[in-house]
Amino acid sequence: MKLRSLIFGLALPLLNKGCTYTTAVSQTNVPVDRTKVVQASVEKNIVFGFNFDNDFSLQLIEKLKQSCPGGEIRGVTTHDKVTLYFLFIFWKRHVEAQGYCVPQRKAHASIEPSWDDFSSYAKDDTP
Amino acid sequence: MKKIFALAAGLTLLSACHTVESISISQLPEMAARKQKIASAASSLIILSIPFGSTFVAEAREGLLRQCPQGAIEGVLSKHETVSYFPGVAVEQRVSMEAYCINAKRKG
């Protein structure tokens, strides 16, 4: 019985080899213009659980900026995952982001539809 | 035997426990623009600590986009939670998104 438990206890981590778990998800406002999709990802290897900083995530912003020069990135989906490897000695944090690159509009600060577009809704609500 | 039965019964009582892992909300649109509410969700099972895919996040996003193909999507509430059906045996990762579809009027 003890031998079986030992074997099962050792086998389970091996079965978890390469298993990816989602740890966090977020989604920002999505624009109307979704023609150009941009993606970026960063990752970090962690050994024996020693992780002294999470600065790798800051590179994600720079990578997204590089993929959309001169434009604005909207509708960003961020997905934070962790992949566990052998006996949990080694694992990898992986953060990926996908968004839409839209051209900057000089007329408006926001790329989303301006309030003028909803003026008819306001009129419908008035008694 | 009694202990095993008691353990199984105890774990069953914990079935379908929801745990929120992460949650976020984006900027809400003006009150008058909150006419059309849309929602989508997707999930993935983890059996015996073995997950089966991580594409459910993209599926949830695509489900949201399908419901608002011509408008902007604002006020997105995204929630990542785990549902434990039988602790240690079957767990479900679930992502749900709720938002408002804003159909901008054409000018001119």
mmCIF file of C-alpha atoms in Angstrom:
data_model
loop_
_atom_site.group_PDB
_atom_site.id
_atom_site.type_symbol
_atom_site.label_atom_id
_atom_site.label_comp_id
_atom_site.label_asym_id
_atom_site.label_seq_id
_atom_site.Cartn_x
_atom_site.Cartn_y
_atom_site.Cartn_z
ATOM 1 C CA MET A 1 0.000 0.000 0.000
ATOM 2 C CA LYS A 2 2.820 2.387 0.871
ATOM 3 C CA LEU A 3 4.630 1.520 -2.326
ATOM 4 C CA ARG A 4 1.479 2.208 -4.344
ATOM 5 C CA SER A 5 1.009 5.551 -2.603
ATOM 6 C CA LEU A 6 4.612 6.436 -3.267
ATOM 7 C CA ILE A 7 4.319 5.526 -6.919
ATOM 8 C CA PHE A 8 1.080 7.491 -7.262
ATOM 9 C CA GLY A 9 2.610 10.458 -5.481
ATOM 10 C CA LEU A 10 5.547 10.482 -7.854
ATOM 11 C CA ALA A 11 3.450 9.782 -10.940
ATOM 12 C CA LEU A 12 0.997 12.631 -10.417
ATOM 13 C CA PRO A 13 3.607 15.394 -10.783
ATOM 14 C CA LEU A 14 4.879 13.681 -13.892
ATOM 15 C CA LEU A 15 1.364 13.717 -15.292
ATOM 16 C CA ASN A 16 1.247 17.460 -14.638
ATOM 17 C CA LYS A 17 4.271 17.952 -16.812
ATOM 18 C CA GLY A 18 3.663 20.818 -19.208
ATOM 19 C CA CYS A 19 0.237 21.613 -17.849
ATOM 20 C CA THR A 20 -0.863 25.180 -18.386
ATOM 21 C CA TYR A 21 -3.165 26.962 -15.949
ATOM 22 C CA THR A 22 -4.786 30.341 -16.393
ATOM 23 C CA THR A 23 -4.195 32.745 -13.536
ATOM 24 C CA ALA A 24 -5.653 36.065 -14.703
ATOM 25 C CA VAL A 25 -7.741 37.485 -17.542
ATOM 26 C CA SER A 26 -8.726 41.038 -18.409
ATOM 27 C CA GLN A 27 -10.457 42.782 -21.292
ATOM 28 C CA THR A 28 -10.608 46.499 -22.140
ATOM 29 C CA ASN A 29 -13.066 48.392 -24.318
ATOM 30 C CA VAL A 30 -13.153 47.128 -27.897
ATOM 31 C CA PRO A 31 -13.200 49.703 -30.733
ATOM 32 C CA VAL A 32 -15.342 49.642 -33.850
ATOM 33 C CA ASP A 33 -12.306 49.388 -36.105
ATOM 34 C CA ARG A 34 -10.992 45.841 -35.682
ATOM 35 C CA THR A 35 -9.134 45.409 -38.930
ATOM 36 C CA LYS A 36 -5.624 45.222 -37.580
ATOM 37 C CA VAL A 37 -4.967 42.722 -34.814
ATOM 38 C CA VAL A 38 -1.749 43.000 -32.846
ATOM 39 C CA GLN A 39 -0.338 40.459 -30.438
ATOM 40 C CA ALA A 40 2.562 40.263 -28.028
ATOM 41 C CA SER A 41 3.706 37.899 -25.316
ATOM 42 C CA VAL A 42 6.343 37.693 -22.635
ATOM 43 C CA GLU A 43 7.444 34.833 -20.455
ATOM 44 C CA LYS A 44 9.696 34.065 -17.569
ATOM 45 C CA ASN A 45 11.213 30.830 -16.332
ATOM 46 C CA ILE A 46 11.066 30.205 -12.621
ATOM 47 C CA VAL A 47 13.184 27.584 -10.876
ATOM 48 C CA PHE A 48 12.348 26.220 -7.447
ATOM 49 C CA GLY A 49 9.878 29.032 -6.991
ATOM 50 C CA PHE A 50 12.526 31.721 -6.799
ATOM 51 C CA ASN A 51 11.075 34.798 -8.460
ATOM 52 C CA PHE A 52 12.575 38.094 -7.395
ATOM 53 C CA ASP A 53 10.641 40.449 -9.670
ATOM 54 C CA ASN A 54 7.932 40.620 -12.303
ATOM 55 C CA ASP A 55 9.547 43.239 -14.516
ATOM 56 C CA PHE A 56 9.197 40.915 -17.498
ATOM 57 C CA SER A 57 5.562 41.986 -17.756
ATOM 58 C CA LEU A 58 6.615 45.560 -18.546
ATOM 59 C CA GLN A 59 8.168 44.365 -21.792
ATOM 60 C CA LEU A 60 4.698 43.453 -22.965
ATOM 61 C CA ILE A 61 3.742 47.104 -23.258
ATOM 62 C CA GLU A 62 6.821 47.924 -25.305
ATOM 63 C CA LYS A 63 6.233 44.998 -27.631
ATOM 64 C CA LEU A 64 2.651 46.078 -28.228
ATOM 65 C CA LYS A 65 3.759 49.631 -28.930
ATOM 66 C CA GLN A 66 6.272 48.384 -31.482
ATOM 67 C CA SER A 67 3.587 46.448 -33.312
ATOM 68 C CA CYS A 68 1.420 49.547 -33.654
ATOM 69 C CA PRO A 69 3.633 52.527 -34.478
ATOM 70 C CA GLY A 70 1.753 55.786 -34.799
ATOM 71 C CA GLY A 71 -1.544 54.280 -33.716
ATOM 72 C CA GLU A 72 -3.511 53.457 -30.602
ATOM 73 C CA ILE A 73 -4.007 49.975 -29.207
ATOM 74 C CA ARG A 74 -7.520 49.273 -28.026
ATOM 75 C CA GLY A 75 -9.550 46.244 -27.017
ATOM 76 C CA VAL A 76 -6.673 44.564 -25.240
ATOM 77 C CA THR A 77 -7.186 41.046 -23.925
ATOM 78 C CA THR A 78 -4.533 40.010 -21.446
ATOM 79 C CA HIS A 79 -4.094 36.380 -20.510
ATOM 80 C CA ASP A 80 -1.725 35.338 -17.718
ATOM 81 C CA LYS A 81 -0.786 31.648 -17.665
ATOM 82 C CA VAL A 82 1.584 29.423 -15.764
ATOM 83 C CA THR A 83 2.980 26.164 -17.151
ATOM 84 C CA LEU A 84 4.237 23.620 -14.662
ATOM 85 C CA TYR A 85 7.014 21.261 -15.542
ATOM 86 C CA PHE A 86 8.689 18.292 -13.927
ATOM 87 C CA LEU A 87 7.984 17.881 -10.213
ATOM 88 C CA PHE A 88 7.113 21.580 -10.044
ATOM 89 C CA ILE A 89 10.823 22.327 -9.955
ATOM 90 C CA PHE A 90 10.582 24.410 -13.071
ATOM 91 C CA TRP A 91 7.679 26.489 -14.288
ATOM 92 C CA LYS A 92 7.076 29.234 -16.744
ATOM 93 C CA ARG A 93 4.939 32.360 -16.435
ATOM 94 C CA HIS A 94 3.499 33.440 -19.735
ATOM 95 C CA VAL A 95 1.580 36.645 -20.327
ATOM 96 C CA GLU A 96 0.063 37.354 -23.707
ATOM 97 C CA ALA A 97 -1.900 40.315 -24.946
ATOM 98 C CA GLN A 98 -3.971 40.804 -28.045
ATOM 99 C CA GLY A 99 -5.473 44.080 -29.170
ATOM 100 C CA TYR A 100 -6.502 46.162 -32.151
ATOM 101 C CA CYS A 101 -4.315 48.831 -33.673
ATOM 102 C CA VAL A 102 -6.390 51.820 -34.701
ATOM 103 C CA PRO A 103 -5.146 55.045 -36.278
ATOM 104 C CA GLN A 104 -5.023 58.064 -34.017
ATOM 105 C CA ARG A 105 -7.827 60.476 -34.735
ATOM 106 C CA LYS A 106 -6.701 64.039 -34.559
ATOM 107 C CA ALA A 107 -10.222 65.405 -34.097
ATOM 108 C CA HIS A 108 -11.038 63.504 -30.902
ATOM 109 C CA ALA A 109 -8.957 62.475 -27.926
ATOM 110 C CA SER A 110 -10.784 59.159 -27.682
ATOM 111 C CA ILE A 111 -11.041 56.692 -30.522
ATOM 112 C CA GLU A 112 -14.395 55.461 -29.267
ATOM 113 C CA PRO A 113 -17.559 57.007 -30.784
ATOM 114 C CA SER A 114 -18.020 60.532 -29.474
ATOM 115 C CA TRP A 115 -20.954 61.621 -27.382
ATOM 116 C CA ASP A 116 -22.490 63.268 -30.438
ATOM 117 C CA ASP A 117 -23.110 59.806 -31.847
ATOM 118 C CA PHE A 118 -25.433 59.020 -28.936
ATOM 119 C CA SER A 119 -27.327 62.302 -28.951
ATOM 120 C CA SER A 120 -30.401 60.515 -30.323
ATOM 121 C CA TYR A 121 -30.428 58.173 -27.321
ATOM 122 C CA ALA A 122 -30.468 61.147 -24.967
ATOM 123 C CA LYS A 123 -33.447 62.614 -26.819
ATOM 124 C CA ASP A 124 -35.370 59.327 -26.543
ATOM 125 C CA ASP A 125 -34.980 59.310 -22.765
ATOM 126 C CA THR A 126 -36.374 62.810 -22.218
ATOM 127 C CA PRO A 127 -40.081 62.871 -21.233
ATOM 128 C CA MET B 1 -15.019 2.273 5.193
ATOM 129 C CA LYS B 2 -16.943 4.760 7.289
ATOM 130 C CA LYS B 3 -14.104 7.236 7.042
ATOM 131 C CA ILE B 4 -13.983 6.932 3.291
ATOM 132 C CA PHE B 5 -17.711 7.442 3.053
ATOM 133 C CA ALA B 6 -17.544 10.439 5.361
ATOM 134 C CA LEU B 7 -14.694 11.919 3.343
ATOM 135 C CA ALA B 8 -16.559 11.421 0.078
ATOM 136 C CA ALA B 9 -19.685 12.976 1.543
ATOM 137 C CA GLY B 10 -17.716 15.912 2.883
ATOM 138 C CA LEU B 11 -16.038 16.555 -0.424
ATOM 139 C CA THR B 12 -19.353 16.307 -2.217
ATOM 140 C CA LEU B 13 -20.700 19.057 -0.010
ATOM 141 C CA LEU B 14 -17.966 21.282 -1.389
ATOM 142 C CA SER B 15 -19.077 20.597 -4.950
ATOM 143 C CA ALA B 16 -19.660 23.502 -7.308
ATOM 144 C CA CYS B 17 -17.730 25.933 -5.148
ATOM 145 C CA HIS B 18 -16.966 29.066 -7.144
ATOM 146 C CA THR B 19 -13.725 30.908 -6.608
ATOM 147 C CA VAL B 20 -12.974 34.173 -8.354
ATOM 148 C CA GLU B 21 -9.377 34.157 -9.559
ATOM 149 C CA SER B 22 -9.328 37.544 -11.248
ATOM 150 C CA ILE B 23 -11.788 40.244 -12.175
ATOM 151 C CA SER B 24 -11.558 43.469 -14.118
ATOM 152 C CA ILE B 25 -13.863 46.143 -15.465
ATOM 153 C CA SER B 26 -13.154 48.701 -18.149
ATOM 154 C CA GLN B 27 -14.489 52.216 -18.500
ATOM 155 C CA LEU B 28 -18.286 52.355 -18.563
ATOM 156 C CA PRO B 29 -20.038 54.261 -21.345
ATOM 157 C CA GLU B 30 -22.476 57.090 -20.753
ATOM 158 C CA MET B 31 -25.787 56.049 -19.171
ATOM 159 C CA ALA B 32 -27.763 56.828 -22.325
ATOM 160 C CA ALA B 33 -25.508 54.567 -24.359
ATOM 161 C CA ARG B 34 -26.117 51.498 -22.232
ATOM 162 C CA LYS B 35 -28.911 50.135 -24.358
ATOM 163 C CA GLN B 36 -27.649 46.791 -25.516
ATOM 164 C CA LYS B 37 -26.068 44.440 -23.026
ATOM 165 C CA ILE B 38 -24.075 41.469 -24.297
ATOM 166 C CA ALA B 39 -22.445 38.565 -22.525
ATOM 167 C CA SER B 40 -20.346 35.532 -23.307
ATOM 168 C CA ALA B 41 -18.610 32.758 -21.424
ATOM 169 C CA ALA B 42 -16.277 29.852 -22.071
ATOM 170 C CA SER B 43 -14.736 27.189 -19.900
ATOM 171 C CA SER B 44 -12.178 24.432 -19.739
ATOM 172 C CA LEU B 45 -12.021 21.390 -17.509
ATOM 173 C CA ILE B 46 -9.173 20.359 -15.250
ATOM 174 C CA ILE B 47 -9.353 16.689 -14.360
ATOM 175 C CA LEU B 48 -6.890 15.270 -11.877
ATOM 176 C CA SER B 49 -4.941 18.545 -12.118
ATOM 177 C CA ILE B 50 -4.565 18.097 -15.864
ATOM 178 C CA PRO B 51 -5.978 21.062 -17.792
ATOM 179 C CA PHE B 52 -7.456 20.509 -21.222
ATOM 180 C CA GLY B 53 -6.626 23.567 -23.259
ATOM 181 C CA SER B 54 -6.286 27.277 -22.582
ATOM 182 C CA THR B 55 -8.151 28.632 -25.588
ATOM 183 C CA PHE B 56 -11.298 29.338 -23.614
ATOM 184 C CA VAL B 57 -10.207 32.946 -23.045
ATOM 185 C CA ALA B 58 -10.107 33.606 -26.783
ATOM 186 C CA GLU B 59 -13.447 31.824 -27.172
ATOM 187 C CA ALA B 60 -15.061 34.109 -24.623
ATOM 188 C CA ARG B 61 -13.686 37.183 -26.378
ATOM 189 C CA GLU B 62 -14.824 35.967 -29.802
ATOM 190 C CA GLY B 63 -18.272 35.274 -28.404
ATOM 191 C CA LEU B 64 -18.480 38.865 -27.267
ATOM 192 C CA LEU B 65 -17.308 40.224 -30.615
ATOM 193 C CA ARG B 66 -19.870 38.139 -32.533
ATOM 194 C CA GLN B 67 -22.691 39.812 -30.653
ATOM 195 C CA CYS B 68 -21.508 43.289 -31.557
ATOM 196 C CA PRO B 69 -19.928 43.092 -35.017
ATOM 197 C CA GLN B 70 -20.532 46.699 -36.070
ATOM 198 C CA GLY B 71 -20.229 48.580 -32.814
ATOM 199 C CA ALA B 72 -17.817 49.322 -30.016
ATOM 200 C CA ILE B 73 -17.807 47.229 -26.881
ATOM 201 C CA GLU B 74 -17.464 49.166 -23.655
ATOM 202 C CA GLY B 75 -17.859 48.626 -19.946
ATOM 203 C CA VAL B 76 -16.394 45.131 -20.128
ATOM 204 C CA LEU B 77 -16.652 43.141 -16.929
ATOM 205 C CA SER B 78 -14.354 40.136 -17.267
ATOM 206 C CA LYS B 79 -14.329 37.498 -14.596
ATOM 207 C CA HIS B 80 -12.071 34.449 -14.315
ATOM 208 C CA GLU B 81 -13.268 31.868 -11.839
ATOM 209 C CA THR B 82 -12.788 28.236 -10.981
ATOM 210 C CA VAL B 83 -15.663 25.936 -10.162
ATOM 211 C CA SER B 84 -14.730 22.977 -8.033
ATOM 212 C CA TYR B 85 -17.078 20.064 -8.658
ATOM 213 C CA PHE B 86 -15.061 17.509 -6.784
ATOM 214 C CA PRO B 87 -11.959 18.991 -5.138
ATOM 215 C CA GLY B 88 -8.783 17.607 -6.576
ATOM 216 C CA VAL B 89 -10.617 15.595 -9.203
ATOM 217 C CA ALA B 90 -12.704 17.856 -11.405
ATOM 218 C CA VAL B 91 -12.345 21.617 -11.594
ATOM 219 C CA GLU B 92 -13.640 23.960 -14.260
ATOM 220 C CA GLN B 93 -11.879 27.144 -15.352
ATOM 221 C CA ARG B 94 -14.423 29.650 -16.562
ATOM 222 C CA VAL B 95 -14.147 33.096 -18.125
ATOM 223 C CA SER B 96 -17.236 35.255 -18.433
ATOM 224 C CA MET B 97 -17.507 38.679 -20.009
ATOM 225 C CA GLU B 98 -20.361 41.182 -19.865
ATOM 226 C CA ALA B 99 -20.363 44.462 -21.717
ATOM 227 C CA TYR B 100 -22.408 47.049 -23.563
ATOM 228 C CA CYS B 101 -22.554 47.159 -27.334
ATOM 229 C CA ILE B 102 -22.401 50.732 -28.575
ATOM 230 C CA ASN B 103 -23.615 51.243 -32.116
ATOM 231 C CA ALA B 104 -22.242 54.584 -33.262
ATOM 232 C CA LYS B 105 -24.480 56.613 -35.547
ATOM 233 C CA ARG B 106 -22.978 57.557 -38.849
ATOM 234 C CA LYS B 107 -22.300 61.237 -39.275
ATOM 235 C CA GLY B 108 -23.262 63.142 -42.381
#
